[in-house]
Amino acid sequence: GNASSKALDDYEEGTWTPEYKGATTNPVYTQDSHTAGRYTKVGNVVHAVGRIRTDSATNVGSGQLAITLPFSVLDDGSIDKQFGVLTVGEAKGFNANSFPHAGWVSRATSRAYIVRRTTPNGQTQVLDSNAALATANNSNDLVFSITYLTD
C-alpha cells in the first residue's frame, strides 16, 4: 500500500478529570491536586490512565461505586458484554474491607465500576460508594489504567 492508506484518520490525545460517582446518589467531595487523567483514542479504542484522590468528603453517596471516563462505552445492544477493563495500580485510603481490585465498564455509559475481592480467591463484587469512600483528607486514592471500546 501507500502511506496515505495507512494514515490514522481518528487519533486523539487529551486530558480529563476522573470523578467518583455512585449509582444511586453521587458523593460530594473535593478532589486534591493529584487527581488527573490522560487518554489516547485510536479509532474506537480508548486507553486512559488516571489518579483520583479526595479531600473533605461531606457525603459519600450511595450505590455501586464508579469512575467517569473520557468517552462513552460502546453500545452494541448486548446486555451481557462489557467492552473494557480497569486495572488498579494502587489503592489506599478507602474504608475497611473496601480494597479496590479491578473494574469493568458499563455499556452505553461513561463509567467504569470498581470491584473488590472479599477473600484472596473469592468472587469480585462492585464496591458500594457508601461503604467504600472515606471522608478524611488524602483518601480514596486510586491509580488506574483502562482500555475499552467506544462508539
Coordinates of N, CA and C in Angstrom, one line a residue:
G1 N 0.8 -1.2 0.0 CA 0.0 0.0 0.0 C 0.8 1.2 0.0
N2 N 0.2 2.3 0.0 CA 0.9 3.6 0.1 C 0.7 4.2 1.5
A3 N 1.5 5.2 1.8 CA 1.5 5.9 3.1 C 0.1 6.4 3.5
S4 N -0.6 7.0 2.5 CA -1.9 7.6 2.9 C -3.0 6.5 3.2
S5 N -2.9 5.3 2.7 CA -3.8 4.3 3.1 C -3.6 3.7 4.5
K6 N -2.4 4.0 5.1 CA -2.1 3.5 6.4 C -2.2 4.7 7.4
A7 N -2.5 5.9 7.0 CA -2.6 7.0 7.9 C -3.8 6.8 8.9
L8 N -3.6 7.3 10.1 CA -4.7 7.2 11.1 C -5.7 8.4 10.8
D9 N -6.9 8.1 10.7 CA -7.9 9.2 10.4 C -8.7 9.6 11.7
D10 N -8.5 8.8 12.8 CA -9.2 9.1 14.0 C -8.2 8.8 15.2
Y11 N -7.4 9.8 15.5 CA -6.4 9.7 16.6 C -6.5 10.9 17.4
E12 N -6.6 10.7 18.7 CA -6.7 11.9 19.6 C -6.0 11.6 20.9
E13 N -5.4 12.6 21.5 CA -4.8 12.6 22.8 C -5.4 13.7 23.6
G14 N -5.5 13.5 24.9 CA -6.1 14.6 25.7 C -6.1 14.3 27.2
T15 N -6.7 15.2 27.9 CA -6.8 15.0 29.4 C -8.3 15.1 29.8
W16 N -8.6 14.5 30.9 CA -9.9 14.7 31.5 C -9.7 14.5 33.0
T17 N -10.7 14.9 33.8 CA -10.6 14.8 35.2 C -11.6 13.7 35.7
P18 N -11.0 12.5 36.0 CA -11.9 11.4 36.5 C -12.6 11.8 37.8
E19 N -13.8 11.3 38.0 CA -14.5 11.6 39.2 C -15.2 10.3 39.7
Y20 N -15.4 10.2 41.0 CA -16.2 9.1 41.6 C -17.6 9.4 41.5
K21 N -18.4 8.4 41.1 CA -19.9 8.5 41.1 C -20.5 7.4 41.8
G22 N -21.7 7.6 42.3 CA -22.5 6.5 42.9 C -23.6 6.2 42.0
A23 N -24.0 4.9 41.9 CA -25.1 4.5 41.0 C -26.5 5.1 41.5
T24 N -26.6 5.4 42.8 CA -27.9 5.9 43.3 C -27.8 7.4 43.5
T25 N -26.8 7.8 44.4 CA -26.5 9.2 44.6 C -25.0 9.4 44.5
N26 N -24.6 10.6 44.0 CA -23.2 10.8 43.8 C -22.5 11.3 45.1
P27 N -21.3 11.0 45.4 CA -20.6 11.5 46.5 C -20.3 13.0 46.3
V28 N -20.2 13.7 47.4 CA -19.8 15.1 47.4 C -18.4 15.3 48.1
Y29 N -17.4 15.7 47.3 CA -16.1 15.7 47.9 C -15.3 16.8 47.0
T30 N -14.1 17.1 47.6 CA -13.2 17.9 46.8 C -12.0 17.0 46.4
Q31 N -11.7 17.1 45.1 CA -10.5 16.4 44.6 C -9.3 17.2 44.9
D32 N -8.2 16.5 45.3 CA -6.9 17.2 45.5 C -6.1 17.3 44.3
S33 N -5.0 18.0 44.4 CA -4.2 18.3 43.2 C -3.6 17.1 42.5
H34 N -3.6 15.9 43.1 CA -3.1 14.7 42.5 C -4.1 14.1 41.5
T35 N -5.3 14.5 41.5 CA -6.3 14.0 40.6 C -6.1 14.5 39.1
A36 N -6.0 13.5 38.2 CA -5.7 13.9 36.8 C -5.9 12.6 35.9
G37 N -6.2 12.8 34.7 CA -6.3 11.7 33.7 C -5.8 12.1 32.4
R38 N -5.2 11.1 31.6 CA -4.8 11.3 30.3 C -5.3 10.2 29.4
Y39 N -5.6 10.4 28.2 CA -6.1 9.4 27.3 C -5.6 9.5 25.9
T40 N -5.6 8.3 25.2 CA -5.3 8.2 23.8 C -6.4 7.4 23.2
K41 N -7.0 8.0 22.1 CA -8.1 7.3 21.4 C -7.6 7.1 20.0
V42 N -7.6 5.8 19.5 CA -7.3 5.5 18.2 C -8.5 4.7 17.6
G43 N -9.2 5.3 16.6 CA -10.4 4.7 16.1 C -11.4 4.6 17.3
N44 N -11.9 3.4 17.6 CA -12.9 3.2 18.6 C -12.2 2.6 19.9
V45 N -10.9 2.6 20.0 CA -10.2 2.0 21.2 C -9.7 3.2 22.0
V46 N -10.1 3.2 23.3 CA -9.6 4.3 24.2 C -8.7 3.6 25.2
H47 N -7.5 4.2 25.5 CA -6.7 3.8 26.6 C -6.5 5.0 27.4
A48 N -6.8 4.9 28.7 CA -6.7 6.0 29.6 C -5.9 5.6 30.9
V49 N -5.2 6.6 31.5 CA -4.6 6.4 32.8 C -5.0 7.5 33.7
G50 N -5.1 7.3 35.0 CA -5.5 8.4 35.8 C -5.3 8.1 37.3
R51 N -5.6 9.1 38.1 CA -5.5 9.0 39.5 C -6.6 9.9 40.1
I52 N -7.2 9.4 41.1 CA -8.2 10.2 41.9 C -7.8 10.1 43.3
R53 N -7.8 11.3 44.0 CA -7.6 11.3 45.4 C -8.5 12.4 46.0
T54 N -9.2 12.1 47.1 CA -10.2 13.1 47.6 C -9.7 13.7 48.9
D55 N -10.3 14.9 49.1 CA -10.2 15.6 50.3 C -11.6 16.1 50.7
S56 N -11.8 16.2 52.0 CA -13.0 16.8 52.6 C -14.3 16.3 52.0
A57 N -14.5 15.0 52.0 CA -15.8 14.4 51.5 C -16.9 14.7 52.6
T58 N -18.0 15.3 52.1 CA -19.1 15.6 53.0 C -20.2 14.6 52.9
N59 N -20.2 13.9 51.8 CA -21.2 12.9 51.5 C -20.6 11.9 50.6
V60 N -20.7 10.6 51.0 CA -20.0 9.5 50.2 C -20.9 8.9 49.2
G61 N -22.1 9.4 49.0 CA -23.0 8.8 48.0 C -23.5 7.5 48.3
S62 N -24.2 6.8 47.4 CA -24.7 5.5 47.6 C -24.9 4.8 46.3
G63 N -24.9 3.5 46.4 CA -25.0 2.6 45.2 C -23.6 2.2 44.7
Q64 N -23.5 1.5 43.7 CA -22.3 1.0 43.2 C -21.3 2.1 42.8
L65 N -20.1 1.9 43.2 CA -19.0 3.0 43.0 C -18.4 2.9 41.6
A66 N -18.4 4.0 40.9 CA -17.8 4.1 39.6 C -16.9 5.3 39.4
I67 N -16.1 5.3 38.4 CA -15.3 6.4 38.0 C -15.8 6.8 36.6
T68 N -15.7 8.1 36.3 CA -16.1 8.6 35.0 C -15.0 8.4 34.0
L69 N -15.4 8.3 32.7 CA -14.4 8.0 31.6 C -14.5 9.2 30.6
P70 N -13.4 9.3 29.8 CA -13.4 10.4 28.9 C -14.4 10.3 27.7
F71 N -14.8 9.0 27.3 CA -15.7 8.8 26.2 C -16.7 7.7 26.7
S72 N -17.9 7.7 26.0 CA -18.9 6.7 26.4 C -18.4 5.3 25.9
V73 N -18.9 4.3 26.5 CA -18.6 2.9 26.2 C -19.5 2.4 25.1
L74 N -18.9 1.6 24.2 CA -19.6 1.0 23.1 C -21.0 0.4 23.5
D75 N -22.0 0.7 22.8 CA -23.3 0.1 23.0 C -23.7 -0.6 21.7
D76 N -23.5 -1.9 21.8 CA -23.8 -2.8 20.6 C -25.2 -3.5 20.8
G77 N -25.9 -3.1 21.8 CA -27.2 -3.7 22.0 C -27.2 -4.9 22.9
S78 N -26.0 -5.4 23.2 CA -25.9 -6.6 24.0 C -26.0 -6.2 25.5
I79 N -26.7 -7.1 26.2 CA -26.9 -6.8 27.7 C -25.7 -7.4 28.5
D80 N -25.1 -8.4 28.0 CA -24.1 -9.1 28.9 C -22.7 -8.9 28.5
K81 N -22.4 -8.0 27.6 CA -21.0 -7.8 27.2 C -20.5 -6.4 27.8
Q82 N -19.3 -6.5 28.3 CA -18.6 -5.3 28.7 C -17.3 -5.2 27.8
F83 N -17.1 -4.1 27.2 CA -16.0 -4.0 26.3 C -14.9 -3.1 26.9
G84 N -14.4 -3.6 27.9 CA -13.2 -2.9 28.6 C -13.0 -3.4 29.9
V85 N -11.8 -3.1 30.4 CA -11.4 -3.5 31.8 C -10.5 -2.4 32.4
L86 N -10.7 -2.2 33.7 CA -10.0 -1.3 34.5 C -9.0 -2.1 35.4
T87 N -7.7 -1.6 35.3 CA -6.7 -2.2 36.1 C -6.3 -1.2 37.2
V88 N -6.2 -1.7 38.4 CA -5.8 -0.9 39.6 C -4.3 -1.0 39.8
G89 N -3.6 0.1 39.8 CA -2.2 0.1 40.1 C -1.9 0.2 41.5
E90 N -2.7 1.1 42.2 CA -2.5 1.3 43.6 C -3.9 1.8 44.2
A91 N -4.2 1.4 45.4 CA -5.4 1.9 46.0 C -5.1 2.0 47.5
K92 N -5.4 3.2 48.1 CA -5.2 3.3 49.5 C -6.1 4.4 50.0
G93 N -6.4 4.3 51.3 CA -7.2 5.3 52.0 C -8.7 5.1 51.8
F94 N -9.1 3.9 51.5 CA -10.5 3.6 51.4 C -10.9 3.0 52.8
N95 N -12.2 2.9 53.0 CA -12.7 2.4 54.3 C -12.4 0.9 54.4
A96 N -12.4 0.4 55.6 CA -12.0 -1.0 55.9 C -12.9 -2.0 55.0
N97 N -12.2 -3.1 54.5 CA -12.8 -4.1 53.7 C -13.3 -3.6 52.3
S98 N -12.8 -2.4 51.9 CA -13.2 -1.9 50.6 C -11.9 -1.6 49.8
F99 N -11.2 -2.7 49.4 CA -10.0 -2.5 48.7 C -10.2 -2.8 47.2
P100 N -10.2 -1.7 46.4 CA -10.3 -1.9 45.0 C -9.4 -2.9 44.4
H101 N -9.9 -3.7 43.5 CA -9.1 -4.8 42.9 C -9.0 -4.6 41.4
A102 N -10.1 -4.2 40.8 CA -10.1 -4.1 39.3 C -11.4 -3.4 39.0
G103 N -11.9 -3.5 37.7 CA -13.1 -2.9 37.4 C -13.5 -3.3 36.0
W104 N -14.7 -2.9 35.6 CA -15.3 -3.2 34.3 C -16.1 -2.0 33.9
V105 N -16.3 -1.8 32.6 CA -17.1 -0.7 32.0 C -18.5 -1.1 31.9
S106 N -19.4 -0.1 31.9 CA -20.8 -0.3 31.7 C -21.2 0.3 30.3
R107 N -21.8 -0.6 29.5 CA -22.1 -0.2 28.1 C -23.0 0.9 28.1
A108 N -22.8 1.8 27.1 CA -23.7 3.0 26.8 C -23.6 4.0 28.0
T109 N -22.6 4.0 28.8 CA -22.4 5.0 29.8 C -20.9 5.5 29.6
S110 N -20.6 6.4 30.5 CA -19.2 6.9 30.6 C -18.6 6.6 31.9
R111 N -18.9 5.3 32.4 CA -18.5 4.9 33.7 C -17.8 3.5 33.7
A112 N -16.9 3.4 34.7 CA -16.3 2.1 34.9 C -16.5 1.8 36.4
Y113 N -17.1 0.6 36.7 CA -17.4 0.2 38.1 C -16.2 -0.5 38.7
I114 N -16.0 -0.2 40.0 CA -14.8 -0.7 40.7 C -15.2 -1.9 41.5
V115 N -14.4 -2.9 41.4 CA -14.7 -4.2 42.2 C -13.7 -4.5 43.2
R116 N -14.0 -5.3 44.2 CA -13.1 -5.8 45.2 C -13.3 -7.3 45.3
R117 N -12.3 -7.9 46.0 CA -12.5 -9.3 46.4 C -12.7 -9.4 47.9
T118 N -13.6 -10.3 48.3 CA -13.9 -10.4 49.7 C -12.9 -11.4 50.4
T119 N -12.3 -12.3 49.6 CA -11.3 -13.2 50.0 C -10.2 -13.3 48.9
P120 N -9.0 -13.7 49.2 CA -8.0 -13.8 48.2 C -8.4 -14.4 46.9
N121 N -9.1 -15.5 46.9 CA -9.6 -16.2 45.7 C -11.1 -16.1 45.5
G122 N -11.7 -15.3 46.2 CA -13.2 -15.2 46.1 C -13.7 -14.4 44.9
Q123 N -15.0 -14.4 44.7 CA -15.6 -13.7 43.6 C -15.4 -12.2 43.8
T124 N -15.4 -11.4 42.7 CA -15.4 -10.0 42.8 C -16.8 -9.5 43.1
Q125 N -16.9 -8.3 43.7 CA -18.2 -7.6 43.8 C -17.9 -6.1 43.7
V126 N -18.9 -5.4 43.2 CA -18.8 -4.0 43.0 C -18.8 -3.3 44.3
L127 N -17.8 -2.4 44.5 CA -17.8 -1.6 45.8 C -19.1 -0.7 45.9
D128 N -19.5 -0.6 47.1 CA -20.6 0.3 47.4 C -20.0 1.7 47.8
S129 N -20.5 2.7 47.2 CA -20.0 4.1 47.5 C -20.0 4.4 48.9
N130 N -21.2 4.1 49.6 CA -21.4 4.4 51.0 C -20.4 3.7 51.9
A131 N -20.1 2.5 51.6 CA -19.2 1.7 52.4 C -17.8 1.9 52.1
A132 N -17.4 2.2 50.9 CA -16.1 2.3 50.4 C -15.4 3.6 50.7
L133 N -16.0 4.7 50.4 CA -15.4 6.0 50.4 C -15.2 6.6 51.8
A134 N -14.0 7.0 52.1 CA -13.6 7.6 53.4 C -13.8 9.1 53.3
T135 N -14.0 9.8 54.4 CA -14.2 11.2 54.4 C -13.0 12.1 54.7
A136 N -11.9 11.5 55.2 CA -10.7 12.2 55.6 C -9.9 12.8 54.4
N137 N -9.1 13.7 54.6 CA -8.2 14.3 53.6 C -7.3 13.2 53.1
N138 N -6.9 13.4 51.8 CA -5.9 12.4 51.2 C -6.4 11.0 51.2
S139 N -7.7 10.8 50.9 CA -8.4 9.5 51.0 C -8.7 9.0 49.6
N140 N -9.2 7.8 49.5 CA -9.8 7.2 48.3 C -8.8 7.4 47.1
D141 N -7.6 7.1 47.3 CA -6.5 7.3 46.4 C -6.5 6.1 45.4
L142 N -6.8 6.3 44.2 CA -6.9 5.2 43.2 C -6.0 5.6 42.0
V143 N -5.0 4.8 41.7 CA -4.2 4.9 40.4 C -4.7 3.8 39.5
F144 N -5.0 4.1 38.3 CA -5.6 3.1 37.4 C -5.2 3.3 35.9
S145 N -5.5 2.3 35.2 CA -5.4 2.4 33.7 C -6.7 1.6 33.2
I146 N -7.1 2.0 32.0 CA -8.3 1.4 31.5 C -8.2 1.4 30.0
T147 N -8.7 0.3 29.4 CA -8.8 0.2 27.9 C -10.2 -0.3 27.6
Y148 N -10.8 0.4 26.7 CA -12.2 0.0 26.4 C -12.6 0.5 25.0
L149 N -13.7 -0.1 24.4 CA -14.2 0.3 23.1 C -15.3 1.4 23.3
T150 N -15.2 2.4 22.4 CA -16.2 3.4 22.4 C -17.0 3.4 21.0
D151 N -18.1 4.1 21.0 CA -18.9 4.2 19.7 C -18.1 4.9 18.6

